CSV table of C-alpha atoms in Angstrom, one decimal:
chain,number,residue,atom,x,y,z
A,1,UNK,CA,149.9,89.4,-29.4
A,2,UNK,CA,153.0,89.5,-27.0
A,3,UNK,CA,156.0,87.4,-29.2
A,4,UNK,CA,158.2,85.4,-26.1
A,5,UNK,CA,161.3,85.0,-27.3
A,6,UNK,CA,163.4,81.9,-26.0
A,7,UNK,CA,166.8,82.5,-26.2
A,8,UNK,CA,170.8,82.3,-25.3
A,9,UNK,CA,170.9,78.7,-25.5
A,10,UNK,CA,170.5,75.8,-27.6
A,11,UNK,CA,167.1,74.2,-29.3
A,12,UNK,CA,166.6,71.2,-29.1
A,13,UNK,CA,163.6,70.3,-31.4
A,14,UNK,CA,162.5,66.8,-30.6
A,15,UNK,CA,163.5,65.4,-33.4
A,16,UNK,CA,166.6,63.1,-34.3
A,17,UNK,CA,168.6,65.7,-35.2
A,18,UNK,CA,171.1,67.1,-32.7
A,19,UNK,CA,170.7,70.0,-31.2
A,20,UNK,CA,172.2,73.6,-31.8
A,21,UNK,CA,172.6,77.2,-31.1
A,22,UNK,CA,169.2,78.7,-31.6
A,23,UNK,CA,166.3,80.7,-30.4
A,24,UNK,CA,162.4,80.1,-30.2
A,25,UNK,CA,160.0,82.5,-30.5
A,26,UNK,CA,156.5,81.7,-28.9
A,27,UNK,CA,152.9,83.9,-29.7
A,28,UNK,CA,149.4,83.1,-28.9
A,29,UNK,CA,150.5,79.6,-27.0
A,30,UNK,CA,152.4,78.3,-30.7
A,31,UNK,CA,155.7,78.1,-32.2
A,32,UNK,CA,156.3,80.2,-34.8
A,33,UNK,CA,159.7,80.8,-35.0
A,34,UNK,CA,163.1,78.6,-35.2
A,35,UNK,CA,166.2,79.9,-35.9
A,36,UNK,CA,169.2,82.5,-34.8
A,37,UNK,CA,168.9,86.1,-34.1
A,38,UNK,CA,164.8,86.1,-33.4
A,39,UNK,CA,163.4,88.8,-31.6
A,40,UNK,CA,160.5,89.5,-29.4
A,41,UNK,CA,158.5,91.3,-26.8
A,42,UNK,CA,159.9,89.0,-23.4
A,43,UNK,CA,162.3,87.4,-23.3
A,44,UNK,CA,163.4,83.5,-21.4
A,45,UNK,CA,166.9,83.6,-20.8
A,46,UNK,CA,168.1,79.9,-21.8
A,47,UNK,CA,171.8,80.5,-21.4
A,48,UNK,CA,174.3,77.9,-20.1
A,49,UNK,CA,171.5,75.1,-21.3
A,50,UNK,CA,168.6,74.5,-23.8
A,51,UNK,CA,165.1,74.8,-25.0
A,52,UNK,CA,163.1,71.4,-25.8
A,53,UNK,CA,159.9,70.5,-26.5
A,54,UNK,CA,158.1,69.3,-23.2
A,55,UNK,CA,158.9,65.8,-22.0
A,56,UNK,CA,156.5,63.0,-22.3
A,57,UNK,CA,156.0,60.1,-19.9
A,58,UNK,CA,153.8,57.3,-21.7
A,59,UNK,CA,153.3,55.0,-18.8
A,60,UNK,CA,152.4,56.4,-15.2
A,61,UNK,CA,149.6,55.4,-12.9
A,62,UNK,CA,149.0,59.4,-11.0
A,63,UNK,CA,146.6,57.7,-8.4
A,64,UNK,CA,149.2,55.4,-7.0
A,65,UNK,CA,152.0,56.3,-4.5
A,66,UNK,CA,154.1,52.7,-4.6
A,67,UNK,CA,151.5,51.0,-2.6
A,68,UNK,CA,151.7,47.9,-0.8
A,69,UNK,CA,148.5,46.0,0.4
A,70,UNK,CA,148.8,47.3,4.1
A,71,UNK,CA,148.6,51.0,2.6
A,72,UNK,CA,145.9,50.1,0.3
A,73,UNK,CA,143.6,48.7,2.5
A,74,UNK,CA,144.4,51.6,5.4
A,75,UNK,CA,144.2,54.6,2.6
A,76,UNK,CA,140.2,56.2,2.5
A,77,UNK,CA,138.7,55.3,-1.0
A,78,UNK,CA,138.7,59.0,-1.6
A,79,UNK,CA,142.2,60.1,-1.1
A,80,UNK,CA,143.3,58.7,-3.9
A,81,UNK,CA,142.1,61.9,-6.0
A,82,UNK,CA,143.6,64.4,-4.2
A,83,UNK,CA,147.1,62.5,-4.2
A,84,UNK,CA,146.2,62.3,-8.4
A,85,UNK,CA,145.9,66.3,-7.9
A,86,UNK,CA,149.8,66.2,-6.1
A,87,UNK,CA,151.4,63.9,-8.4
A,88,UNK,CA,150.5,65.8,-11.1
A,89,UNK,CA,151.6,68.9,-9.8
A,90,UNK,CA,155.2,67.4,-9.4
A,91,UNK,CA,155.2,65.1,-12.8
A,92,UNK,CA,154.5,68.8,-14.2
A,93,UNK,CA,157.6,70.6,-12.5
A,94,UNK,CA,159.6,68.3,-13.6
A,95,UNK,CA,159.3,69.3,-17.3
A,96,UNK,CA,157.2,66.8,-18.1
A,97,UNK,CA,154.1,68.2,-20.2
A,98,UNK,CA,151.9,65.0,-21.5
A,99,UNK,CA,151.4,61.6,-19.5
A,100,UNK,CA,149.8,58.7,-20.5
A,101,UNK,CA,147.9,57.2,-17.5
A,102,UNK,CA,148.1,53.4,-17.7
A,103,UNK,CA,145.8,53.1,-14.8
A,104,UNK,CA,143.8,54.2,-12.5
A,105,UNK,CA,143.0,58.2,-13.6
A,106,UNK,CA,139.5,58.2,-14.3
A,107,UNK,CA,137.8,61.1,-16.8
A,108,UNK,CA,137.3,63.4,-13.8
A,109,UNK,CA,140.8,63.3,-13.1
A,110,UNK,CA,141.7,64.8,-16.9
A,111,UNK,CA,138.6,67.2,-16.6
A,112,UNK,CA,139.8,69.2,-13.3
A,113,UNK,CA,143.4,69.6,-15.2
A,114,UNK,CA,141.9,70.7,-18.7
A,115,UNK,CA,139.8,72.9,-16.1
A,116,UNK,CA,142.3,74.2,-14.5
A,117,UNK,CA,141.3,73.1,-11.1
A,118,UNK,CA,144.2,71.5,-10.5
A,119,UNK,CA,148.3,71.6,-12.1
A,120,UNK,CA,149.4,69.3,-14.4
A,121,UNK,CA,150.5,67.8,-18.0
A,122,UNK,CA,148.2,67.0,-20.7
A,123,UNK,CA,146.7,63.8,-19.9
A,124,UNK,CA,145.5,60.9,-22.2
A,125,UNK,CA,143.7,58.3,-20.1
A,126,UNK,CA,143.6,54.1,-20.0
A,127,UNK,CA,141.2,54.4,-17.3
A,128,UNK,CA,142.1,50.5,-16.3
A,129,UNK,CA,144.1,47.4,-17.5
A,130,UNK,CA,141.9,44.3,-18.8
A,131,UNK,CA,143.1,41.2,-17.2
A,132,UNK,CA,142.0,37.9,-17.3
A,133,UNK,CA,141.5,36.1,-13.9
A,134,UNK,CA,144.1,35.0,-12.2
A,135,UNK,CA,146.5,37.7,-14.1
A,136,UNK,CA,148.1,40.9,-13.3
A,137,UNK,CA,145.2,42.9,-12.2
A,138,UNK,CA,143.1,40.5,-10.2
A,139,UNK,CA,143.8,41.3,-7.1
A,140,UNK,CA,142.3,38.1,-5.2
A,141,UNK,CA,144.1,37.3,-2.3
A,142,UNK,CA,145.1,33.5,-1.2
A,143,UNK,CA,142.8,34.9,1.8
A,144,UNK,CA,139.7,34.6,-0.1
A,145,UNK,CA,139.4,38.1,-0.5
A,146,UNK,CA,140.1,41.1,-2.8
A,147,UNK,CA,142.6,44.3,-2.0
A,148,UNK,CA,142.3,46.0,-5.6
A,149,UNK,CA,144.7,48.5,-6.4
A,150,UNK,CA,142.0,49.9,-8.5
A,151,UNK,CA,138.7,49.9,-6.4
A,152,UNK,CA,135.8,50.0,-9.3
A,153,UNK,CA,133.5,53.0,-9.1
A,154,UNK,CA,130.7,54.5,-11.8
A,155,UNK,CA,134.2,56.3,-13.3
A,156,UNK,CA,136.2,52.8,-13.3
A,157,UNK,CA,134.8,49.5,-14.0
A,158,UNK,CA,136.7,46.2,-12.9
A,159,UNK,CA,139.3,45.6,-15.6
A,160,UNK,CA,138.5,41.2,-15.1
A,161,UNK,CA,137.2,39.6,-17.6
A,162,UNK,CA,137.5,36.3,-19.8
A,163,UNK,CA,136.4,35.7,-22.9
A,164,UNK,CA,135.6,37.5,-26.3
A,165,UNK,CA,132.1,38.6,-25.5
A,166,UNK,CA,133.0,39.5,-22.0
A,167,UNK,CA,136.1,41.7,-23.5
A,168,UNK,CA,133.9,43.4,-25.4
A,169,UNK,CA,131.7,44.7,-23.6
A,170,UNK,CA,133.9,45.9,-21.2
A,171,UNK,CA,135.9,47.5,-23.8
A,172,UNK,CA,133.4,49.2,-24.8
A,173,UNK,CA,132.5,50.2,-21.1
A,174,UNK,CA,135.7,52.0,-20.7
A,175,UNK,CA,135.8,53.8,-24.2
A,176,UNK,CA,132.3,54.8,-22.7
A,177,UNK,CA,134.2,56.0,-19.5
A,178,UNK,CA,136.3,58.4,-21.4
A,179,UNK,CA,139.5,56.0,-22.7
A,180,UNK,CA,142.1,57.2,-25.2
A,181,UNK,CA,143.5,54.3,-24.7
A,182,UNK,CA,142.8,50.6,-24.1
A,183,UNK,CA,145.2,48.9,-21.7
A,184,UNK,CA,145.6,44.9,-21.2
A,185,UNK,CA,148.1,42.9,-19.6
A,186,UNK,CA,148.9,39.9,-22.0
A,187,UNK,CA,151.4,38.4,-19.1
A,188,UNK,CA,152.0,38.3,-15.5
A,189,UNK,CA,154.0,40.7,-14.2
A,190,UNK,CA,155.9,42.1,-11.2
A,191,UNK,CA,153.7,43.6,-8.4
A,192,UNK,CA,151.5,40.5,-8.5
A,193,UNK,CA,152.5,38.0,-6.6
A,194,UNK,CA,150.7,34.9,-7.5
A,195,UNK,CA,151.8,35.0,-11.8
A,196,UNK,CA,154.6,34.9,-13.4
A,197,UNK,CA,155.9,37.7,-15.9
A,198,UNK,CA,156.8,35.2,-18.1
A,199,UNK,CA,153.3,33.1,-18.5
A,200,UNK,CA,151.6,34.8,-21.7
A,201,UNK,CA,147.5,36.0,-20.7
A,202,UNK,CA,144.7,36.0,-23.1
A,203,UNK,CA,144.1,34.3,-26.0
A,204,UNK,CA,144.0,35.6,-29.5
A,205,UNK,CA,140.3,35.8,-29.9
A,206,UNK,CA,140.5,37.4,-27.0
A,207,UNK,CA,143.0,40.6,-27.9
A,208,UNK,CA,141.8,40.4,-31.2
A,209,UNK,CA,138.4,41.5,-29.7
A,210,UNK,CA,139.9,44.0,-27.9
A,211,UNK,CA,142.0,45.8,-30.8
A,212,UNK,CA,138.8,45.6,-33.3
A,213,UNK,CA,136.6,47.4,-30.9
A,214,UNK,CA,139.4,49.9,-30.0
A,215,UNK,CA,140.2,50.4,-33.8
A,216,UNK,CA,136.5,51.2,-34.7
A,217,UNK,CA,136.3,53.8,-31.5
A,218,UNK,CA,139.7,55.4,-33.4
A,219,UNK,CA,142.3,54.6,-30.6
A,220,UNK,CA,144.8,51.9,-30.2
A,221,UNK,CA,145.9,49.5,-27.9
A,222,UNK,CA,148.5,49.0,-25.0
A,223,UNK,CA,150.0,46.1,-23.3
A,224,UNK,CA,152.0,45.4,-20.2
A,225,UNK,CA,154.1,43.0,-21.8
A,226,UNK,CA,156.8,41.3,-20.1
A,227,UNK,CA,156.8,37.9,-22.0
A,228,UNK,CA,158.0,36.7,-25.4
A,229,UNK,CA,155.1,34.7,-25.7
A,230,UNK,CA,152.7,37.6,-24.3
A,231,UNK,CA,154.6,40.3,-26.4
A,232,UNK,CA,153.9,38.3,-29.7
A,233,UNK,CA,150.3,37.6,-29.4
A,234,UNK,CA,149.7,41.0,-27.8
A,235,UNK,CA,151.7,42.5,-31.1
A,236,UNK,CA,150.6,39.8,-33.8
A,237,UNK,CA,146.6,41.1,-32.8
A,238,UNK,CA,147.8,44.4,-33.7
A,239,UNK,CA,148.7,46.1,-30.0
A,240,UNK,CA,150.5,49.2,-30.9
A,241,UNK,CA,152.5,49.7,-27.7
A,242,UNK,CA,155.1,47.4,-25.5
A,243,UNK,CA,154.7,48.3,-22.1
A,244,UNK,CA,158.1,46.9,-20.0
A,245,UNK,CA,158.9,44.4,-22.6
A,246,UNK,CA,161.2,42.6,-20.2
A,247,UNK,CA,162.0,38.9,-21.7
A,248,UNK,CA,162.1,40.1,-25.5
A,249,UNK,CA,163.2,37.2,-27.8
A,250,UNK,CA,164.5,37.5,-31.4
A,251,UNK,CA,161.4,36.7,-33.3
A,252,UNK,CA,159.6,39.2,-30.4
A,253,UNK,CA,161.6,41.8,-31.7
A,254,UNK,CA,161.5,41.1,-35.3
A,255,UNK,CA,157.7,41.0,-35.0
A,256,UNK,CA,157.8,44.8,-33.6
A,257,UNK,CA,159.7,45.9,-36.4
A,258,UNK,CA,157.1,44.3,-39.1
A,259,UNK,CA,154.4,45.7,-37.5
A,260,UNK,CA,155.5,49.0,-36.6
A,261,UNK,CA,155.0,48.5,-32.8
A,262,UNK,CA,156.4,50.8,-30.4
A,263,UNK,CA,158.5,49.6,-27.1
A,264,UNK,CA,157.7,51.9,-23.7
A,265,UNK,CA,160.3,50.6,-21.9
A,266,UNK,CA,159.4,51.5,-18.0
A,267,UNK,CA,163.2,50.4,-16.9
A,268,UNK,CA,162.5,53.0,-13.8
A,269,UNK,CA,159.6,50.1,-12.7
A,270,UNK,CA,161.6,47.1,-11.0
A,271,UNK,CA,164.2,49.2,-9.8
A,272,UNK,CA,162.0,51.4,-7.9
A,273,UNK,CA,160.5,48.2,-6.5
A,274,UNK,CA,163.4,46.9,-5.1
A,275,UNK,CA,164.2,50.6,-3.6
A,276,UNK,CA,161.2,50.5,-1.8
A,277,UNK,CA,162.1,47.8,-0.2
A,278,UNK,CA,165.2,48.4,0.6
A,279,UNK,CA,163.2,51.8,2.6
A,280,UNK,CA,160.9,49.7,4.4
A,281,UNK,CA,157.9,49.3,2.2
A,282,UNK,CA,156.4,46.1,3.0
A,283,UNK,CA,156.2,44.3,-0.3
A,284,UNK,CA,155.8,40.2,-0.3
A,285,UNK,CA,158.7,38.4,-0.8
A,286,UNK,CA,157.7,37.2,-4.1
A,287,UNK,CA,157.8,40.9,-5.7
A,288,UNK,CA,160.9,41.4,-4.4
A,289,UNK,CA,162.4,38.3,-6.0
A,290,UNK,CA,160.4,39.0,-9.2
A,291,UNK,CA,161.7,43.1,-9.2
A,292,UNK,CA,165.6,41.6,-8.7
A,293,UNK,CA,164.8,38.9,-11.4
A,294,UNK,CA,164.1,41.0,-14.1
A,295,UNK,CA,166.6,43.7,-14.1
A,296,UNK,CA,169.3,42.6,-16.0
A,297,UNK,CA,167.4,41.2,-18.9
A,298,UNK,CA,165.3,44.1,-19.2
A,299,UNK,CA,167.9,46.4,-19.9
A,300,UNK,CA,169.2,43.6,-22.2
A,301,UNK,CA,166.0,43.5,-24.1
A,302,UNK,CA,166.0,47.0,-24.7
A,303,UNK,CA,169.3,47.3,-26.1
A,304,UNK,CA,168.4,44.7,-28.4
A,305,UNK,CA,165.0,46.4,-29.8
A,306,UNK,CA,167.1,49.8,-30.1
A,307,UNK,CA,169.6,47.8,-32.0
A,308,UNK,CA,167.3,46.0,-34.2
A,309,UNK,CA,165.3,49.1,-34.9
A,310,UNK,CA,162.3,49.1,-32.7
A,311,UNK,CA,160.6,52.5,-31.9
A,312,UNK,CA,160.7,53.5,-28.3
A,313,UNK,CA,158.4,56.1,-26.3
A,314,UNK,CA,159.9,56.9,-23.0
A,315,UNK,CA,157.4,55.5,-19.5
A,316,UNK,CA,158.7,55.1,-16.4
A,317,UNK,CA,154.9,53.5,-14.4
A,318,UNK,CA,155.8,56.2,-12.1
A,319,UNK,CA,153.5,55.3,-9.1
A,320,UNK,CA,154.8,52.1,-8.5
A,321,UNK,CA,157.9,54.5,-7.7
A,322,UNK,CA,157.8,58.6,-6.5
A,323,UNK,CA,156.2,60.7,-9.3
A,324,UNK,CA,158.3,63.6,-10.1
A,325,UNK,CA,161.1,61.1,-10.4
A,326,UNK,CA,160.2,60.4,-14.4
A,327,UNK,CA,163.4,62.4,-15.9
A,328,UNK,CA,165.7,59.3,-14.2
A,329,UNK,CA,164.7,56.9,-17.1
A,330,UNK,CA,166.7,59.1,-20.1
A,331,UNK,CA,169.6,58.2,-17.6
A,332,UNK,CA,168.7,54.2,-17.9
A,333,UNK,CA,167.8,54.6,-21.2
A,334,UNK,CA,171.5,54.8,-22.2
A,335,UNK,CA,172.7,52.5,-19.6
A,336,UNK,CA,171.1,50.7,-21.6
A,337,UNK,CA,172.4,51.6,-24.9
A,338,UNK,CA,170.4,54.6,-26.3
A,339,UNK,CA,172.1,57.8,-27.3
A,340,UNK,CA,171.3,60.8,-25.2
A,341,UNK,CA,170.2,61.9,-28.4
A,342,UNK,CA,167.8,59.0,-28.8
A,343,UNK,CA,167.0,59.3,-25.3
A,344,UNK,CA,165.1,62.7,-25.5
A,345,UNK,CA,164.0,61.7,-28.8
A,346,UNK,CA,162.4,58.7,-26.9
A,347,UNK,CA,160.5,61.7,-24.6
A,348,UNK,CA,159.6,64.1,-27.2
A,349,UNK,CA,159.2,63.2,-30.8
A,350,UNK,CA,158.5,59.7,-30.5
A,351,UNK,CA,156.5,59.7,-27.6
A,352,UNK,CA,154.3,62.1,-29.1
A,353,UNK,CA,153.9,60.1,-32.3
A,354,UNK,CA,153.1,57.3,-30.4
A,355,UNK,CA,150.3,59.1,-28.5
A,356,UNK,CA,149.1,60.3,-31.9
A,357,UNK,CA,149.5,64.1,-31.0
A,358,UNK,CA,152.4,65.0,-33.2
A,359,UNK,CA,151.1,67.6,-35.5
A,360,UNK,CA,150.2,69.2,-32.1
A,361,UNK,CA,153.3,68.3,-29.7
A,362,UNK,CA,156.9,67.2,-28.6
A,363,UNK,CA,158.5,69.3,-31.6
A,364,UNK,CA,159.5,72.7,-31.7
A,365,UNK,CA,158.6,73.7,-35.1
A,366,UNK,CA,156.1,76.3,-36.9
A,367,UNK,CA,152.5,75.6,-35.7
A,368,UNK,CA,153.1,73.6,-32.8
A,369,UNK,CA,151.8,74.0,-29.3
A,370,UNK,CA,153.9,75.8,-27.6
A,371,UNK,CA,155.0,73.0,-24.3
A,372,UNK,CA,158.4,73.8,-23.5
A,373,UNK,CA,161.6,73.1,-20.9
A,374,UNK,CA,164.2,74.9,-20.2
A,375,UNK,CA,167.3,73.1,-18.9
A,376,UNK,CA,170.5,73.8,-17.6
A,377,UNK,CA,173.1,72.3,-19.5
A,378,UNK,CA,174.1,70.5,-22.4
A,379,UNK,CA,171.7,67.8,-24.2
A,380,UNK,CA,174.2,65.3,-24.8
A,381,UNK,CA,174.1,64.9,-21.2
A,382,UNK,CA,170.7,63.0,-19.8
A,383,UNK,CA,172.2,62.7,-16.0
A,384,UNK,CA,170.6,64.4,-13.3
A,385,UNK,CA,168.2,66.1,-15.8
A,386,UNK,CA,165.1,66.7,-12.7
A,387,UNK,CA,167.1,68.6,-10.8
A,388,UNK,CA,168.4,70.7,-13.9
A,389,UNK,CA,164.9,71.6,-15.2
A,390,UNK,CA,165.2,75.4,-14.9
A,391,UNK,CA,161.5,76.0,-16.2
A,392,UNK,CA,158.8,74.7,-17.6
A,393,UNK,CA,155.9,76.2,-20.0
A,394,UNK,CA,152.5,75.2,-21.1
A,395,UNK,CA,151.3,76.8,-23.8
A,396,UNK,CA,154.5,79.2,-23.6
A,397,UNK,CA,153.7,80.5,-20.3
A,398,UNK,CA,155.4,79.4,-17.2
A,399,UNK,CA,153.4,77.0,-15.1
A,400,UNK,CA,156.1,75.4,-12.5
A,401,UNK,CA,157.0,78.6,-10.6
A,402,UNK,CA,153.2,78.4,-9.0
A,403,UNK,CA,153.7,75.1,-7.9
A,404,UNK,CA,154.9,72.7,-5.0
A,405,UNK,CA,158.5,71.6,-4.3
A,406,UNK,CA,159.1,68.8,-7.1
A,407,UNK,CA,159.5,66.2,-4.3
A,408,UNK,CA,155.4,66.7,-2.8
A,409,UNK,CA,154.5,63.3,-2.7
A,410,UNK,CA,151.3,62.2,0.2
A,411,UNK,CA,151.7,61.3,3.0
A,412,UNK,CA,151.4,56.8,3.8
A,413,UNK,CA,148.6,56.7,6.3
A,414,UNK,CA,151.0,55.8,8.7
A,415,UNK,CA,153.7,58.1,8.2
């Protein structure tokens, strides 16, 4: 087997400890070397910047270009799949290796990337977001009529429901449709005009159902989260992932640490809102308000949790802004007071825990697969790290050199 030695720079391993002259060497799509004068059959030049494992983005939504209702309701049903098939394609140049779809990819979706029909990370799927009615994802108008963001189809049932018996049978529906993941929103939130992202949604029984049929199909739960009161009842029923997190309160917090829950932070989200806005995008009022709202207590929030202790994977809900944009939330991650350090932790080791695929991903250690970034540079510097992304690896070969400009984004019907 050819050996592909990575070497000249630094390694960073995606772990918490700092990173450090080094090489990698690569065979048969696995790590199997770490350390200092490696050799090997080819060789990746990594001088002037460093090796890490590939980046992870927990929370994006590949089927969504920051849609407003004029572009959902003028966009064909189908078009949707083939924008998927160009999102990915940039999420993947820009280093990042393994998303977690928080909405909207169906099993199809995954299928043509494991298939090689189309370019992209490793995907893990939510397939759609349960929410009660009158939450985040019912989409009824004040028109009497519904512009889902998520139109159902045979691969993607509604996500609506109330009750426990109700939950779980649609639970079970999408584990059915190919899940890793179940997703709920246990607040309002942002893009939905009509509910408030402080209002908690759901009722114990109700999550409770969800996390007991998710636990006995072996996956976890996720919640958009933006509430204190939705963040503890989401977290107190056992919800392993914080999705946004924005209005965190003490007990919140001390409730993550004693159940080991993880925050995904998404601080990318409400800023890209209120960029689109700025550009034209015609978002109601409401959202706009809600995006500027939230800002400055979100990063306040998750400087507390990182404080305090709480375990962060790095999500960006790319979608609601450009994918291929993902690599800007390290950058607001220590705005907000993470280390670069913990930053890229936050997209590697972490993440990858989170997602349960650690033994197989986002370190760079003996066995593991071999998803790698190259990037110009030094690691204790998480600014401008998209446009420093020299190359990127699945499986140690080199995938983005075969793909489009890292800015490909569709076309708005009316553009």
């Amino acid at each position: 087997m050819t050996r592909i030695l990575f070497s000249g720079g630094q390694v960073y391993d995606g772990t918490t400890a700092p990173a450090a002259p080094g090489d990698v060497v690569v065979e048969d799509g696995r790590v199997v070397e770490v350390g200092t004068d490696l050799d090997g059959d080819e060789v990746v030049d990594c001088t002037g910047g460093f090796v890490s494992p590939g980046f992870f983005d927990c929370h994006v939504h590949v089927t969504l270009d920051a849609p407003s209702v004029m572009q959902i309701i003028e966009t064909p049903f189908s078009l949707q799949f083939y924008a998927a098939a160009a999102n990915l394609a940039a999420t993947l140049a820009t280093g990042v290796t393994t998303v977690r779809d928080a909405g909207g990819a169906d099993l199809g979706i995954r299928t043509a990337v494991e298939r090689g029909l189309v370019a992209g990370p490793r995907m893990q799927l939510s397939i759609i977001m349960l929410s009660q009615t009158g939450g985040h994802g019912d989409d009824w108008g004040v028109c009497g009529g519904d512009v889902p963001f998520f139109v159902p189809h045979p691969g993607r049932p509604s996500g609506v429901v109330d009750g426990p018996d109700e939950v779980r049978r649609r639970v079970r529906e999408i584990i059915r449709a190919g899940a890793d993941v179940i997703k709920v929103a246990t607040t309002g939130g942002v893009l939905s005009p009509h509910d408030d992202p402080r209002h908690a949604h759901f009722r114990d029984d109700e999550i409770a159902v969800m996390v007991a049929e998710a636990t006995a199909a072996g996956i976890s739960v996720m919640a958009h989260a933006q509430g204190a009161e939705g963040i503890k009842a989401a977290v107190r029923n056992g919800v392993r992932s914080i999705e946004h997190g924005i209005f965190l309160d003490d007990e919140a917090i001390d409730l993550m640490l004693e159940r080991d829950a993880w925050l995904v932070p998404t601080l990318h989200a409400p800023r890209a809102v209120i960029r689109a806005a700025e550009a034209g995008l015609p978002l109601p009022a409401a959202v706009v308000a809600k995006a500027h709202d939230v800002s400055l207590a979100h990063a306040d929030s998750v400087r507390r949790a990182h404080e305090a202790g709480v375990r962060i994977a790095m999500g960006t809900d790319c979608g609601v802004g450009p994918h291929g944009t993902n690599l800007e939330e390290l950058g607001l991650m220590v705005d907000a007071g993470l280390s670069p350090l913990a930053a890229l932790h936050a997209t590697t080791g972490s993440a990858a825990e989170l997602l349960g695929v650690r033994r197989d991903r986002g370190t760079l250690e003996p066995g593991a697969r071999a998803d790698l970034v190259v990037v110009d540079g030094d690691p204790g510097d998480v600014s401008g790290l998209r446009e420093r992304v020299r190359s990127v690896h699945l499986d140690g070969r080199r995938v983005d050199d075969r793909m489009p400009p890292r800015d490909v984004r569709p076309a708005a019907p009316d553009e």
